[in-house]
């Protein structure tokens, strides 16, 4: 399995997820993305790919949960505004 292509570590996506969406899942994604290069350099190609897959998965979960929370938050703000307007 020499010359196997190094998997993407998804570090940029993990950082963006941490800063913009969901801190806990973003941190988990950063931890897995940090493992990818070391595992690849030590010849553990399958483990490197697994870490890359997990980094991607947690970044996606964080982004999706961030969007869902944002939509719920926005809906609560709108509902509060409507209810506030109805009482005046």
mmCIF file of C-alpha atoms in Angstrom:
data_model
loop_
_atom_site.group_PDB
_atom_site.id
_atom_site.type_symbol
_atom_site.label_atom_id
_atom_site.label_comp_id
_atom_site.label_asym_id
_atom_site.label_seq_id
_atom_site.Cartn_x
_atom_site.Cartn_y
_atom_site.Cartn_z
ATOM 1 C CA UNK A 1 0.000 0.000 0.000
ATOM 2 C CA UNK A 2 2.893 2.334 -0.652
ATOM 3 C CA UNK A 3 2.216 5.662 -2.371
ATOM 4 C CA UNK A 4 -1.333 5.753 -1.112
ATOM 5 C CA UNK A 5 -2.904 9.199 -1.462
ATOM 6 C CA UNK A 6 -3.089 11.147 1.793
ATOM 7 C CA UNK A 7 -6.698 11.769 2.814
ATOM 8 C CA UNK A 8 -7.939 15.307 3.299
ATOM 9 C CA UNK A 9 -7.833 16.170 6.994
ATOM 10 C CA UNK A 10 -10.807 18.589 6.795
ATOM 11 C CA UNK A 11 -9.097 20.932 9.254
ATOM 12 C CA UNK A 12 -10.484 24.081 7.618
ATOM 13 C CA UNK A 13 -14.025 22.712 7.824
ATOM 14 C CA UNK A 14 -13.477 21.647 11.421
ATOM 15 C CA UNK A 15 -12.287 25.125 12.392
ATOM 16 C CA UNK A 16 -15.155 26.819 10.550
ATOM 17 C CA UNK A 17 -17.617 24.505 12.258
ATOM 18 C CA UNK A 18 -16.096 25.308 15.642
ATOM 19 C CA UNK A 19 -16.166 29.066 15.120
ATOM 20 C CA UNK A 20 -19.450 29.453 13.252
ATOM 21 C CA UNK A 21 -21.719 26.572 14.168
ATOM 22 C CA UNK A 22 -21.214 24.179 16.989
ATOM 23 C CA UNK A 23 -18.296 24.354 19.400
ATOM 24 C CA UNK A 24 -18.441 20.809 20.867
ATOM 25 C CA UNK A 25 -18.751 18.947 17.562
ATOM 26 C CA UNK A 26 -16.229 21.279 15.953
ATOM 27 C CA UNK A 27 -13.652 20.453 18.616
ATOM 28 C CA UNK A 28 -14.181 16.733 18.080
ATOM 29 C CA UNK A 29 -13.706 17.309 14.354
ATOM 30 C CA UNK A 30 -10.470 19.236 14.983
ATOM 31 C CA UNK A 31 -9.128 16.400 17.150
ATOM 32 C CA UNK A 32 -9.743 13.824 14.431
ATOM 33 C CA UNK A 33 -8.391 16.067 11.684
ATOM 34 C CA UNK A 34 -5.198 16.600 13.680
ATOM 35 C CA UNK A 35 -4.628 12.831 13.744
ATOM 36 C CA UNK A 36 -4.781 12.347 9.970
ATOM 37 C CA UNK A 37 -1.314 13.583 8.987
ATOM 38 C CA UNK A 38 0.506 11.749 11.771
ATOM 39 C CA UNK A 39 -1.234 8.482 11.040
ATOM 40 C CA UNK A 40 -0.509 8.839 7.331
ATOM 41 C CA UNK A 41 3.178 9.596 7.901
ATOM 42 C CA UNK A 42 3.529 6.550 10.158
ATOM 43 C CA UNK A 43 2.098 4.322 7.430
ATOM 44 C CA UNK A 44 -1.255 3.724 9.088
ATOM 45 C CA UNK A 45 -3.251 4.517 5.963
ATOM 46 C CA UNK A 46 -6.542 2.919 6.968
ATOM 47 C CA UNK A 47 -6.487 4.636 10.357
ATOM 48 C CA UNK A 48 -5.691 7.952 8.657
ATOM 49 C CA UNK A 49 -8.690 7.497 6.352
ATOM 50 C CA UNK A 50 -10.919 6.607 9.311
ATOM 51 C CA UNK A 51 -9.795 9.728 11.187
ATOM 52 C CA UNK A 52 -10.446 11.840 8.071
ATOM 53 C CA UNK A 53 -13.904 10.327 7.699
ATOM 54 C CA UNK A 54 -14.710 11.063 11.342
ATOM 55 C CA UNK A 55 -13.392 14.629 11.043
ATOM 56 C CA UNK A 56 -15.663 15.196 8.051
ATOM 57 C CA UNK A 57 -18.628 13.532 9.764
ATOM 58 C CA UNK A 58 -18.382 15.627 12.929
ATOM 59 C CA UNK A 59 -17.867 18.857 10.958
ATOM 60 C CA UNK A 60 -21.016 18.067 8.956
ATOM 61 C CA UNK A 61 -22.978 17.186 12.089
ATOM 62 C CA UNK A 62 -21.844 20.430 13.687
ATOM 63 C CA UNK A 63 -22.831 22.486 10.650
ATOM 64 C CA UNK A 64 -26.224 20.815 10.400
ATOM 65 C CA UNK A 65 -26.933 21.240 14.108
ATOM 66 C CA UNK A 66 -25.830 24.873 13.903
ATOM 67 C CA UNK A 67 -28.300 25.524 11.093
ATOM 68 C CA UNK A 68 -31.098 23.740 12.942
ATOM 69 C CA UNK A 69 -30.452 25.701 16.139
ATOM 70 C CA UNK A 70 -30.296 28.923 14.119
ATOM 71 C CA UNK A 71 -33.639 28.215 12.462
ATOM 72 C CA UNK A 72 -35.262 27.378 15.801
ATOM 73 C CA UNK A 73 -33.786 30.511 17.365
ATOM 74 C CA UNK A 74 -35.036 32.647 14.472
ATOM 75 C CA UNK A 75 -38.504 31.065 14.725
ATOM 76 C CA UNK A 76 -38.631 31.833 18.458
ATOM 77 C CA UNK A 77 -37.623 35.454 17.826
ATOM 78 C CA UNK A 78 -40.297 35.844 15.139
ATOM 79 C CA UNK A 79 -42.943 34.180 17.333
ATOM 80 C CA UNK A 80 -42.012 36.456 20.220
ATOM 81 C CA UNK A 81 -42.322 39.496 17.992
ATOM 82 C CA UNK A 82 -45.711 38.411 16.703
ATOM 83 C CA UNK A 83 -47.015 37.668 20.188
ATOM 84 C CA UNK A 84 -45.603 40.949 21.482
ATOM 85 C CA UNK A 85 -47.308 42.854 18.677
ATOM 86 C CA UNK A 86 -50.624 41.129 19.387
ATOM 87 C CA UNK A 87 -50.641 42.217 23.026
ATOM 88 C CA UNK A 88 -50.248 45.922 22.226
#
